[in-house]
Short mmCIF file of C-alpha atoms in Angstrom, two decimals:
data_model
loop_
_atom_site.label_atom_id
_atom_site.label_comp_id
_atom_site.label_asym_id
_atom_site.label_seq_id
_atom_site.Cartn_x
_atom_site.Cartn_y
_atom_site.Cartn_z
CA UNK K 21 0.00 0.00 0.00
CA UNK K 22 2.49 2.59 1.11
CA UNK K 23 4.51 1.77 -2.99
CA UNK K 24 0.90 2.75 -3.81
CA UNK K 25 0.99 5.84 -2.45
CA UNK K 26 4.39 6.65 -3.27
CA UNK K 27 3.59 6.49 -6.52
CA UNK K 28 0.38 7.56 -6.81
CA UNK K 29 1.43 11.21 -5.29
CA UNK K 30 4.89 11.01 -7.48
CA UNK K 31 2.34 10.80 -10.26
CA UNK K 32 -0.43 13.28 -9.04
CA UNK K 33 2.40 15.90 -8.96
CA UNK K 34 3.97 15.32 -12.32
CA UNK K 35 0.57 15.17 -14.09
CA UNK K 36 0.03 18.23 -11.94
CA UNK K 37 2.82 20.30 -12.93
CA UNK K 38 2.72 19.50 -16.49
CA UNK K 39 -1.12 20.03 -16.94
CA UNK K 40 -0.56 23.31 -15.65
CA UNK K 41 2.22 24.44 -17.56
CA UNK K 42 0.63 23.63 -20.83
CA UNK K 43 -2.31 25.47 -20.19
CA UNK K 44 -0.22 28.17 -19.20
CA UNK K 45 1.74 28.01 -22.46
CA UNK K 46 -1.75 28.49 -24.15
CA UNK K 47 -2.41 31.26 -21.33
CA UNK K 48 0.07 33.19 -21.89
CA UNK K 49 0.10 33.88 -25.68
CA UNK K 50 -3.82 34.34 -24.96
CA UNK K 51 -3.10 37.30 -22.78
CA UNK K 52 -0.35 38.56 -25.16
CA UNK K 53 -2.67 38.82 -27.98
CA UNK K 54 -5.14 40.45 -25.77
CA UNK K 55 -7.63 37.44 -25.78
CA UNK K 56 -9.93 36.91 -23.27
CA UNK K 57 -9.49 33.86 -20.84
CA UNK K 58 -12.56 32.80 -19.32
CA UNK K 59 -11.87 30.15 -17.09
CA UNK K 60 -7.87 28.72 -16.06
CA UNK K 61 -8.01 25.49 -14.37
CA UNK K 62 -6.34 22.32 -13.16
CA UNK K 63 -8.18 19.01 -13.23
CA UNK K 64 -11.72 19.12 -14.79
CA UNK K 65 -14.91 20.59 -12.96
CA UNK K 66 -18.06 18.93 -14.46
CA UNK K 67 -20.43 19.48 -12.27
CA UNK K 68 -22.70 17.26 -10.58
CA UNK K 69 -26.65 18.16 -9.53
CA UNK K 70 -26.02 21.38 -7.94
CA UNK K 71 -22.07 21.49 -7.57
CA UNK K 72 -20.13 23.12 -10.13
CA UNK K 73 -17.27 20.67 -9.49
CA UNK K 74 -14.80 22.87 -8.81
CA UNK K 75 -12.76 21.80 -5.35
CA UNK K 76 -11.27 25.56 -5.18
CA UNK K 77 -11.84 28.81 -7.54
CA UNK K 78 -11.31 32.43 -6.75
CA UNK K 79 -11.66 35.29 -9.78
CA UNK K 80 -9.16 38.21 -8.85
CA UNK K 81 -10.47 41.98 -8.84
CA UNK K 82 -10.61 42.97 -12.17
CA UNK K 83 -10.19 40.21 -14.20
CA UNK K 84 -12.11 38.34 -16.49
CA UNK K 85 -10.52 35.10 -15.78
CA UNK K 86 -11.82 32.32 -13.26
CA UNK K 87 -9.12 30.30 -11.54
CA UNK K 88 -9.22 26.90 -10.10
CA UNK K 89 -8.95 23.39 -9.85
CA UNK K 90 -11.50 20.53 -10.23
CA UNK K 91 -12.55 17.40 -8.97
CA UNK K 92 -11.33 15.08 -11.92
CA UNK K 93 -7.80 14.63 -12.61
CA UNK K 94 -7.72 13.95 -15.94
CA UNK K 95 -6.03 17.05 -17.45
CA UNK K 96 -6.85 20.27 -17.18
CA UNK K 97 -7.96 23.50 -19.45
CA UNK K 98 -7.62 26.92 -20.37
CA UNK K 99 -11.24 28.45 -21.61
CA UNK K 100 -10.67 30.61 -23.98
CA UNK K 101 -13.58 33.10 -25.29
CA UNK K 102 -14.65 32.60 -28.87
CA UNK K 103 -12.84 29.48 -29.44
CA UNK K 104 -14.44 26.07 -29.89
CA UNK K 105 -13.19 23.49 -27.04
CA UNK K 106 -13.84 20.87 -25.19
CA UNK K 107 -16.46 22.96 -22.90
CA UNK K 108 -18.57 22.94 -26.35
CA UNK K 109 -19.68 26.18 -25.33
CA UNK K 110 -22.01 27.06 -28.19
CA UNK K 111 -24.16 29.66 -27.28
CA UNK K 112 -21.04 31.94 -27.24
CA UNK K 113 -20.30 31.27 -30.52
CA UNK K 114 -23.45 32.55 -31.55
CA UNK K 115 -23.25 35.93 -30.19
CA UNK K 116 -21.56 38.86 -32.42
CA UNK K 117 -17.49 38.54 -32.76
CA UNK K 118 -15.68 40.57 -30.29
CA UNK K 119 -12.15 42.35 -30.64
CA UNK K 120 -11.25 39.86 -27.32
CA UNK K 121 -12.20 36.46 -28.64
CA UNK K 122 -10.27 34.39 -30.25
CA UNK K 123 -12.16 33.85 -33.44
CA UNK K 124 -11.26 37.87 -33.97
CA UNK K 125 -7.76 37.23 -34.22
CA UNK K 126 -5.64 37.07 -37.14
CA UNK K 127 -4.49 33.43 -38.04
CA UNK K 128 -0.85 33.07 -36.75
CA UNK K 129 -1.69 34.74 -33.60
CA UNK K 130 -4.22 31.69 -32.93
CA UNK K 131 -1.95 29.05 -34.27
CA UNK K 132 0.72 30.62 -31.71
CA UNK K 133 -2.13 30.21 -28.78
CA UNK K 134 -2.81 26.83 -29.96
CA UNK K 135 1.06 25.42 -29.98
CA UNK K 136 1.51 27.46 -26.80
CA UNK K 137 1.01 24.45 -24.61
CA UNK K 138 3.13 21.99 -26.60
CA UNK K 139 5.83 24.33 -26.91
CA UNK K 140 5.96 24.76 -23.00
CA UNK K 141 5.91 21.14 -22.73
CA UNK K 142 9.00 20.63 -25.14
CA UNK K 143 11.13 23.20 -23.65
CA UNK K 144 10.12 22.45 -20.09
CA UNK K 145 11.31 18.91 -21.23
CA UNK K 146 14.76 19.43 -22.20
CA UNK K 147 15.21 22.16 -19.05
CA UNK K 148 14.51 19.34 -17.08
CA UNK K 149 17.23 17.03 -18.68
CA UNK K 150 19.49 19.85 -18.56
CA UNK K 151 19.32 20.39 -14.69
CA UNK K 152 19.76 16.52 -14.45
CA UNK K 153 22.86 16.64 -16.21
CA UNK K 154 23.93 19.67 -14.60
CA UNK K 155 23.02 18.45 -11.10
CA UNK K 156 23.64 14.93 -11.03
CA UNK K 157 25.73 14.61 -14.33
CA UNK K 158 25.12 11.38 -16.41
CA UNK K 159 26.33 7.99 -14.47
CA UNK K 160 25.99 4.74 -16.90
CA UNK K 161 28.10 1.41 -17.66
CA UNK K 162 29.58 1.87 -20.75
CA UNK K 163 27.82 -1.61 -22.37
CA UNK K 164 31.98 -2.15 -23.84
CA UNK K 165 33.33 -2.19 -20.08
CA UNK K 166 30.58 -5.63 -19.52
CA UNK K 167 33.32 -8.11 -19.60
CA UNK K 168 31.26 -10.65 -18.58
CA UNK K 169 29.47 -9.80 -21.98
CA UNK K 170 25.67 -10.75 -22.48
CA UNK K 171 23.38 -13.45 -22.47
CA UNK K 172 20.95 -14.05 -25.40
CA UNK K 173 17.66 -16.02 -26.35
CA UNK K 174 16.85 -18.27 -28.88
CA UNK K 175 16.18 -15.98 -31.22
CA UNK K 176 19.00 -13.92 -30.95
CA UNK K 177 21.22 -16.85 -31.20
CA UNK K 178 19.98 -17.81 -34.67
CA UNK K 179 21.38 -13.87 -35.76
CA UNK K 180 24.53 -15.61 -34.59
CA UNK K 181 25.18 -13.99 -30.88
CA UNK K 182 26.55 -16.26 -28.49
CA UNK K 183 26.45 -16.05 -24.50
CA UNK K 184 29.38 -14.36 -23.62
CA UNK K 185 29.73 -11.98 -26.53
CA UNK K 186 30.78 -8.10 -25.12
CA UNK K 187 28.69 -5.96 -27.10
CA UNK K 188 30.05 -3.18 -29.19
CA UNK K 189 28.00 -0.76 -31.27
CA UNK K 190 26.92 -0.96 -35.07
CA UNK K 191 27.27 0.92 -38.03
CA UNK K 192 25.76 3.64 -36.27
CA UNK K 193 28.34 3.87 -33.66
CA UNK K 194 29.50 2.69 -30.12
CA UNK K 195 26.66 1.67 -27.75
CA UNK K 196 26.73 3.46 -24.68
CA UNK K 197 25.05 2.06 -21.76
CA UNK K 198 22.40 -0.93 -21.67
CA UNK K 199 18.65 0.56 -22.13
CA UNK K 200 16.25 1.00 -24.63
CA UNK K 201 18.36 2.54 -27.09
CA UNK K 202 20.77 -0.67 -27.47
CA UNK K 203 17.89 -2.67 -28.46
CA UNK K 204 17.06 0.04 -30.55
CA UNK K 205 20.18 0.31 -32.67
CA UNK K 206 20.17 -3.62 -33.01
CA UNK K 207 16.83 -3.46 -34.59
CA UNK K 208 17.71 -1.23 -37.30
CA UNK K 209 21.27 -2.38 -37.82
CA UNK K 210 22.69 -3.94 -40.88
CA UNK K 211 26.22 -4.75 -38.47
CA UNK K 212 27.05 -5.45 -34.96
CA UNK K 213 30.50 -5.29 -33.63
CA UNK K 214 31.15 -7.42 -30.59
CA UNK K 215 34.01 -9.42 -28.79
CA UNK K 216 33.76 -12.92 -28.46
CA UNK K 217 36.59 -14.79 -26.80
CA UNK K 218 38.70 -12.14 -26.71
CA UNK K 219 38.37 -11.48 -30.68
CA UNK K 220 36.68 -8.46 -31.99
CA UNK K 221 34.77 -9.44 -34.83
CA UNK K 222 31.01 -8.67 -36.60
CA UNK K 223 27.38 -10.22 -36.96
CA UNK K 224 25.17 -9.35 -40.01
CA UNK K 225 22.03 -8.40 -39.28
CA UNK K 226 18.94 -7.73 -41.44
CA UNK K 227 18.32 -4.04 -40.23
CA UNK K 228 14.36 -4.64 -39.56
CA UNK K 229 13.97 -6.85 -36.53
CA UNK K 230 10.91 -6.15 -34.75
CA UNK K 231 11.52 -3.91 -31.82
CA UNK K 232 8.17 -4.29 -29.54
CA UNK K 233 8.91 -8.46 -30.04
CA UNK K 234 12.45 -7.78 -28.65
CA UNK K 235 11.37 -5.88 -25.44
CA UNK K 236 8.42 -8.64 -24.65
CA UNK K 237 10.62 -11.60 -25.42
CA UNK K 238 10.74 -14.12 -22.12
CA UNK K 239 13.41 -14.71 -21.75
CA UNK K 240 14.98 -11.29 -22.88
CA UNK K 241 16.08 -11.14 -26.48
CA UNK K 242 19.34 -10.13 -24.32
CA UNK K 243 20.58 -9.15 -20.90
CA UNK K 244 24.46 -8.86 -19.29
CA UNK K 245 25.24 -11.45 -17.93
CA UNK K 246 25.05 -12.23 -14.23
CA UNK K 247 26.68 -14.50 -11.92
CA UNK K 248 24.49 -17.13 -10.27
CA UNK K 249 26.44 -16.02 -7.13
CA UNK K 250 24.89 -15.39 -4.08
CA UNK K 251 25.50 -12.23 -3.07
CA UNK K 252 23.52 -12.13 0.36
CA UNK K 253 20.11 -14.78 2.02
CA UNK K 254 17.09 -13.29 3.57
CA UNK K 255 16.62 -14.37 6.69
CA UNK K 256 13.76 -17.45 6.85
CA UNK K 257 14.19 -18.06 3.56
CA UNK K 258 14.03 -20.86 1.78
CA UNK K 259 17.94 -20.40 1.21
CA UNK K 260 18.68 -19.86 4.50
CA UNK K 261 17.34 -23.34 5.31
CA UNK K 262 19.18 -25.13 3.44
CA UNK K 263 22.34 -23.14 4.57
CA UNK K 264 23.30 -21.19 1.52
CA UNK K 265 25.83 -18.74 2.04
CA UNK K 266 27.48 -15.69 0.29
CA UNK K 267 29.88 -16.52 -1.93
CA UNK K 268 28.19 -19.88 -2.64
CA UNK K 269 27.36 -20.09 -6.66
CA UNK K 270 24.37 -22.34 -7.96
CA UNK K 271 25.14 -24.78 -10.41
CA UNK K 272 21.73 -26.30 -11.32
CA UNK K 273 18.50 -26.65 -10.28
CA UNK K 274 16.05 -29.87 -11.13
CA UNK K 275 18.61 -31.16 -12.64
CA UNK K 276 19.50 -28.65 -15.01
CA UNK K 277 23.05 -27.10 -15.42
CA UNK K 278 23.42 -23.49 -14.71
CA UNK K 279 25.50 -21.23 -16.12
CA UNK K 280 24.53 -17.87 -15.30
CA UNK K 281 21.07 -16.07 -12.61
CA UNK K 282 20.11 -15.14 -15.78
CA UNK K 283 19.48 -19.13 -16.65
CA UNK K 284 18.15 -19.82 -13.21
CA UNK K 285 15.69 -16.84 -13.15
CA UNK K 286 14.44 -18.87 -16.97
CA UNK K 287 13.96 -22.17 -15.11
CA UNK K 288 11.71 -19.77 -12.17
CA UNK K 289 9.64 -19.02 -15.04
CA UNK K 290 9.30 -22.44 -16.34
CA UNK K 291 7.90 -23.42 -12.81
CA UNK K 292 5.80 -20.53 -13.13
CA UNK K 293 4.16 -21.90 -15.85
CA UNK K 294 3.87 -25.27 -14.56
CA UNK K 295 2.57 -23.89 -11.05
CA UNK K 296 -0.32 -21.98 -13.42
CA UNK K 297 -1.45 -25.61 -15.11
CA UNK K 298 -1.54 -27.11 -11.46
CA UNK K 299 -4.69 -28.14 -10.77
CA UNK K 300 -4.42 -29.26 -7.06
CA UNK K 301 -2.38 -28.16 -3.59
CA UNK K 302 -0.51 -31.53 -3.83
CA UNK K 303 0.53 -30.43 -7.50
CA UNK K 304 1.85 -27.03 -6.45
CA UNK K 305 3.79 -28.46 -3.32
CA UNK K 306 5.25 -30.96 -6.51
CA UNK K 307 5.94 -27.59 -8.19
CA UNK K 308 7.67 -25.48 -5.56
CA UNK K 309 9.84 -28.57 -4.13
CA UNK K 310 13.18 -27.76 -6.46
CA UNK K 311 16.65 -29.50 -5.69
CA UNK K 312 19.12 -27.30 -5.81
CA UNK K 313 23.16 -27.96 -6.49
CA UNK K 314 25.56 -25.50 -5.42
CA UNK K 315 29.07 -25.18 -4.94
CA UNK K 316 31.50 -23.45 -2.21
CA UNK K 317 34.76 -22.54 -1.95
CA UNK K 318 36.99 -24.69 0.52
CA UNK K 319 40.12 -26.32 1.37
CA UNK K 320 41.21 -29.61 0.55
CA UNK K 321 44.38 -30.92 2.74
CA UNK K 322 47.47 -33.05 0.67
CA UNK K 323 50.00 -34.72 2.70
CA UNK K 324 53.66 -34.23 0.99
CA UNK K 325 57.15 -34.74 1.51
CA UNK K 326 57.14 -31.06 3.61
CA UNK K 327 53.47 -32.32 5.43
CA UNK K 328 50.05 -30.87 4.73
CA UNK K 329 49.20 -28.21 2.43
CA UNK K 330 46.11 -26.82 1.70
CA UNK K 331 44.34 -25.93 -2.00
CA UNK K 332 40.90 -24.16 -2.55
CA UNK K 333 38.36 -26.34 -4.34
CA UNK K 334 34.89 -25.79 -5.02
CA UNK K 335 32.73 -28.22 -2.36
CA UNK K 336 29.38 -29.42 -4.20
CA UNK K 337 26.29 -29.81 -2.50
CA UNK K 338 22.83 -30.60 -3.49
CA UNK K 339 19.96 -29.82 -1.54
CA UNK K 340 15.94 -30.02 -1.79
CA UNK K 341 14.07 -27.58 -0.71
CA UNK K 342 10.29 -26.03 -0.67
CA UNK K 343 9.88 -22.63 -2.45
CA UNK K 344 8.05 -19.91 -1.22
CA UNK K 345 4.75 -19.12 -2.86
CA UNK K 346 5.61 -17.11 -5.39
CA UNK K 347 8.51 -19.23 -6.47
CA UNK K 348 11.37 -17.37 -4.56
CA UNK K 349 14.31 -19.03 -3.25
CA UNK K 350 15.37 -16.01 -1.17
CA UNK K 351 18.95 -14.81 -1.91
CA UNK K 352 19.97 -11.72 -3.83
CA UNK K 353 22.98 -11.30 -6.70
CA UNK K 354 25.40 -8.56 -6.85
CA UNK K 355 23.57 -5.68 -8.97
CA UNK K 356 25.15 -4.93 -12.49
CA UNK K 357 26.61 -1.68 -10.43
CA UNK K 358 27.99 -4.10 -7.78
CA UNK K 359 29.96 -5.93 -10.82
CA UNK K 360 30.99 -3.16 -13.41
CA UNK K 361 32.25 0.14 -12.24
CA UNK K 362 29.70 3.25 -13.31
CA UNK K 363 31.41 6.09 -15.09
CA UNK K 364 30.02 10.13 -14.33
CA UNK K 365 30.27 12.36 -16.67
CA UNK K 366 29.71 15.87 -15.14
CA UNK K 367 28.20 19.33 -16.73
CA UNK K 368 28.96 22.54 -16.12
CA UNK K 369 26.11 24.70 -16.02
CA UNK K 370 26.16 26.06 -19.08
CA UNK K 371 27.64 22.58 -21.01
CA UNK K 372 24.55 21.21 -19.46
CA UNK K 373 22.15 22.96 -21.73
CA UNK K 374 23.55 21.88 -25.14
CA UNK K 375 23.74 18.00 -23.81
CA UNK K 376 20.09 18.35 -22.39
CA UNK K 377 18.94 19.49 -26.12
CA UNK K 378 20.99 16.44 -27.57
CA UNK K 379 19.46 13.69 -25.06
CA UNK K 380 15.85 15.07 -25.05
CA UNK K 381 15.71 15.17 -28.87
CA UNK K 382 16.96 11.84 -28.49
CA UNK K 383 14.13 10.76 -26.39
CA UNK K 384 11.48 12.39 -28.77
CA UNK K 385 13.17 10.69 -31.76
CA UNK K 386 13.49 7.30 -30.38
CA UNK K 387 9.70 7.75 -28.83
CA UNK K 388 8.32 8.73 -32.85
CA UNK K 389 9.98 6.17 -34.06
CA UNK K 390 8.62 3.63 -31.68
CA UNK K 391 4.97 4.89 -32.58
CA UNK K 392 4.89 2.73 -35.56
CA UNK K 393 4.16 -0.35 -32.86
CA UNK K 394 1.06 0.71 -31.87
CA UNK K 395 -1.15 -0.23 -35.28
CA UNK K 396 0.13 -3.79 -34.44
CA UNK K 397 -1.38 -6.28 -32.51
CA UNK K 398 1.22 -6.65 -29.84
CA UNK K 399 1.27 -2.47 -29.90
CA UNK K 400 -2.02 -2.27 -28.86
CA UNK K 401 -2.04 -4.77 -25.93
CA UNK K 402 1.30 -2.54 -25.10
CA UNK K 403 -0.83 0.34 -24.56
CA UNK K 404 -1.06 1.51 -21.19
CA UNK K 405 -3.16 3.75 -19.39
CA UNK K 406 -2.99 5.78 -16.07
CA UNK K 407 -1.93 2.44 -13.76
CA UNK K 408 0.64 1.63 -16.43
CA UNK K 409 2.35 5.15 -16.43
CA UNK K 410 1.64 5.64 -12.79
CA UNK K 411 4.13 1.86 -12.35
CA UNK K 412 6.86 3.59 -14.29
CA UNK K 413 7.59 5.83 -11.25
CA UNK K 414 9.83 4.67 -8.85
CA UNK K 415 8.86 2.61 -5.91
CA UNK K 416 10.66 4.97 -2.99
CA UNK K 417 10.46 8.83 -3.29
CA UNK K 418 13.72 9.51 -5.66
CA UNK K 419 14.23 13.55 -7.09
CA UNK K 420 16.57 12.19 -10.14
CA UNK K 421 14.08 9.45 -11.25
CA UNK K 422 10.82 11.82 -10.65
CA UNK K 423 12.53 14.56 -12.70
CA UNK K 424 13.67 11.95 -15.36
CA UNK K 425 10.21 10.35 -15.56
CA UNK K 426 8.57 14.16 -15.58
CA UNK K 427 10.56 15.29 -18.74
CA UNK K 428 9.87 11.74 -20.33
CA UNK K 429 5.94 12.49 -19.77
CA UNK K 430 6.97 16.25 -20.72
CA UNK K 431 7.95 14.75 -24.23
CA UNK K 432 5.16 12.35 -24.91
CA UNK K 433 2.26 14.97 -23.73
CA UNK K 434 4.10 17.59 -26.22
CA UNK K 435 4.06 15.08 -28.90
CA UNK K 436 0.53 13.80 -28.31
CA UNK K 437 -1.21 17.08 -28.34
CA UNK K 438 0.39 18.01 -31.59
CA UNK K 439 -0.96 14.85 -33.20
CA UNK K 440 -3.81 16.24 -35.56
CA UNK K 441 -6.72 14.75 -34.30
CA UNK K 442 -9.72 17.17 -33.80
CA UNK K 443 -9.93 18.51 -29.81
CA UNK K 444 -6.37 18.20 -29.64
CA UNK K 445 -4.19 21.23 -29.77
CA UNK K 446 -2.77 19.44 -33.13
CA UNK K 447 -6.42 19.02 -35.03
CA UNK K 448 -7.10 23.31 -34.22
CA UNK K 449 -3.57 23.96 -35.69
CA UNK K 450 -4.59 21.21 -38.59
CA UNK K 451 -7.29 23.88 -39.12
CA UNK K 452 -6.01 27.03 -38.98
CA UNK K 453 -3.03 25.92 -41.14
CA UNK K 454 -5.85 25.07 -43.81
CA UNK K 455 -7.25 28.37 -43.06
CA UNK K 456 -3.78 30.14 -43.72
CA UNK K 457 -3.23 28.23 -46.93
CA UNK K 458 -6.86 28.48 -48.60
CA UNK K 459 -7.81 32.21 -46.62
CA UNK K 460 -11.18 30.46 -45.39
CA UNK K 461 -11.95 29.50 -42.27
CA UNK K 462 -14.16 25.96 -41.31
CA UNK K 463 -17.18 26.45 -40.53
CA UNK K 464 -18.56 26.56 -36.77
CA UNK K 465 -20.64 23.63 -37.42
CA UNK K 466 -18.32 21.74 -38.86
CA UNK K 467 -15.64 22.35 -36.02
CA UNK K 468 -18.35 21.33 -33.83
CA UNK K 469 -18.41 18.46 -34.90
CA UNK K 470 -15.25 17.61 -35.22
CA UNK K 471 -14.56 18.41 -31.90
CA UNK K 472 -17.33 16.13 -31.06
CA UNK K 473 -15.37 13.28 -33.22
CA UNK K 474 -12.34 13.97 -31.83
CA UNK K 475 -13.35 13.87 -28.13
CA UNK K 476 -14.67 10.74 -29.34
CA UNK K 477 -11.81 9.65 -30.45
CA UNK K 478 -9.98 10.19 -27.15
CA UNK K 479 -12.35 8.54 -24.94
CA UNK K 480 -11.57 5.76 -26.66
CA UNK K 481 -8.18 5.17 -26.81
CA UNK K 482 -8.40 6.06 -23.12
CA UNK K 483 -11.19 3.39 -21.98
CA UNK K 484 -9.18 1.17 -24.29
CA UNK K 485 -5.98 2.05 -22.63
CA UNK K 486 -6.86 1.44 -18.97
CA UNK K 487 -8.93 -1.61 -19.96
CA UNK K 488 -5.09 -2.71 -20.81
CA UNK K 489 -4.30 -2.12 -17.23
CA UNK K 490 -7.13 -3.84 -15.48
CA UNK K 491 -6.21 -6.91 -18.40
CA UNK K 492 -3.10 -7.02 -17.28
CA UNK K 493 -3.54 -6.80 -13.27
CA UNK K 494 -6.10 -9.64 -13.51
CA UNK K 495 -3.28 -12.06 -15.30
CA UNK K 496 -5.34 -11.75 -18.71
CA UNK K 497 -2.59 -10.40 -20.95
#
């Protein structure tokens, strides 16, 4: 409950924040132009039987604008006179024009009130990555400095990778640390450099391998590579019973040879799919009772000519033993950070802004391209609505994640509202770029209803996107 939470108000406040600086961005060119704003709020207000839904409002002397914030957090909006919105506020559209509204305005003044908010969003964006930089700097694993090199799945073993291969970079250039981008670059890639066995050498690839398939893949189309060394037990574990200790490495389990945690985290998931089949409490007990091999480090005595001396072998052991549950054993592996040493790279103020351009442009880029996924199959289960983007914040309060994850959502709500789809900011400037091209403007009815369409639209995708969620807490997808 208390993760709930965490995230929950992590989320609250970065939906918060960047609601209201978009309809600020629209705000403030609104007021520049000397257009009227009716109503500024946070969070939606409809109302409901004799509440106007507003949680808090106050109108300052002299103004024409009402400010507050609503009981439905679901956005927010800026209610600008003579302008058809989402309020659907006809009967103000059918007074006469007045020098304040909107409608009165020439065009590019309206298409600057209309890209107002996405433009805040963008810029606000890449301030934020350039405060992270400058602040924290930018600490990674350089993928190169992963001796231990990677392991791979099936699939990625017919391109020709082998466990153990150090990945390099492609045509494109040197990979830097292990994220989305990697498995970006080997998607598109004709070449891969790597090091196997100490050889650099290269892999042809086909340059189209389907990106959304390799982030789903169980297991991973590939991961580094991490010792199945036990790094420390939790106490009443099922590990702790049978005595394993740090240092200890695990060698196999049911049986079968293990070379890596990565292997004995597939063989969990194996279980896992022989635990869902079991039909009885008998055939789950069967399930969760795994014998495990190990092996530890110890001494073996020789008696010589000069007496005893001692050598370190590794001591097998096997042991059976009842998992919990959820098919934990209960010990913990060193972190990739506990095995390769991060590098920092540090920004001066002024250095940091440049850099924060070049990585949030990256993000936008990498996030476009990705958009292709979602008119397949797989890219639509993908979708994810407010519990899915709520999960993506960190479990414990952390500033650089929250401000990481805030310019991320920064990006995406920029690049969303300029998609043209009627009642987003990107279907009015669809409009009023037709206007500018053919000097005549839509007609009121038919922006009507293609707000109406649009809205439409959106409800949609959004039942359709936290139907997703609730599909994918109940185990159906």
């Amino acid at each position: 409950m208390e993760i709930f939470l965490i995230r929950l108000l992590q989320f609250m406040l970065a939906i918060g924040l960047l609601v209201l600086l978009h309809e600020g961005g629209h705000f403030f060119f609104a007021k520049l132009f000397g257009v009227r704003v009716d109503k500024f709020y946070l969070f939606f207000d409809p109302s409901i039987w004799k509440w106007d839904g507003s949680l808090f409002k106050f109108k300052p002397k002299n103004s024409d604008t009402q400010y507050g914030v609503g009981w439905l957090p679901l956005g927010g909006y800026c209610k600008i006179a003579g302008m058809i919105d989402e309020s659907f506020d006809t009967e103000q559209m059918k007074q006469p024009e007045q020098p304040w509204e909107f409608r009165a305005k020439p065009a590019w003044q309206r298409l600057l009130i209309m890209i107002g908010g996405v433009l805040v969003n963008f810029l606000l964006a890449l301030f934020i990555y350039s405060m992270i930089l400058f602040h924290w700097g930018d600490t990674y694993i350089p993928v190169k400095n992963m001796s231990m090199g990677m392991k791979f799945n099936t699939e990625a073993k017919a391109l020709g990778f082998k466990d153990g291969d150090i990945l390099v970079g492609t045509e494109k250039g040197e990979f830097k640390d292990f994220s989305a981008d990697l498995f970006r670059d080997i998607s598109e890639a004709k070449r891969v450099d790597i090091i196997r066995n100490g050889k650099a050498m290269s892999l042809n690839l086909p340059g189209e391998i389907n990106l959304l398939g390799m982030l789903k893949a169980e297991p991973a189309f590939v991961r580094p590579l991490i010792p199945a060394e036990v790094d420390s037990v939790m106490a009443d574990s099922p590990a702790a019973s049978i005595g394993l200790q740090k240092g200890d490495k695990i060698v196999a389990i049911n049986g079968k040879a293990i070379d890596s945690y990565n292997e004995f985290t597939d063989q969990l998931g194996v279980l896992e799919d022989m635990m869902t089949a079991a039909k009885t409490s008998e055939d789950s007990l069967k399930v969760r009772t795994a014998t495990i091999v190990y092996e530890r480090e110890g001494l073996a005595t020789e008696a010589t000519a000069e007496g005893q001396t001692a050598t370190a072998v590794a001591i097998r052991d096997t042991a059976t033993v009842t998992l919990t549950p959820e098919l934990k054993l209960g010990f913990f592996v060193k972190a990739i950070a506990g095995i390769y040493e991060p590098i920092t790279k540090e920004y001066g103020f002024f250095e940091s802004f440049p850099a924060g351009i070049k990585y949030g442009w990256n993000v936008l880029a990498g996030y476009v391209g990705d958009m292709k996924y979602v008119f397949t199959a797989d890219g639509a289960k993908s979708l994810g609505g407010f519990g899915a983007i709520g999960s993506l914040f960190p479990p414990t309060w952390d500033w650089y994640l929250f401000w990481k994850m805030t310019a991320f959502l920064s990006i995406i709500l920029a690049f969303m509202n300029i998609l043209p789809i009627p009642a987003l900011d990107g279907g009015h400037v669809l409009f009023l770029i037709y206007e500018m091209i053919t000097r005549r403007k839509p007609s009121e009815t038919f922006m009507i209803r293609a707000e109406y369409v649009g809205f439409g639209i959106l409800i949609l995708l959004m039942v359709f996107a936290n139907l997703n969620d609730i599909l994918r807490w109940l185990g159906y997808m």
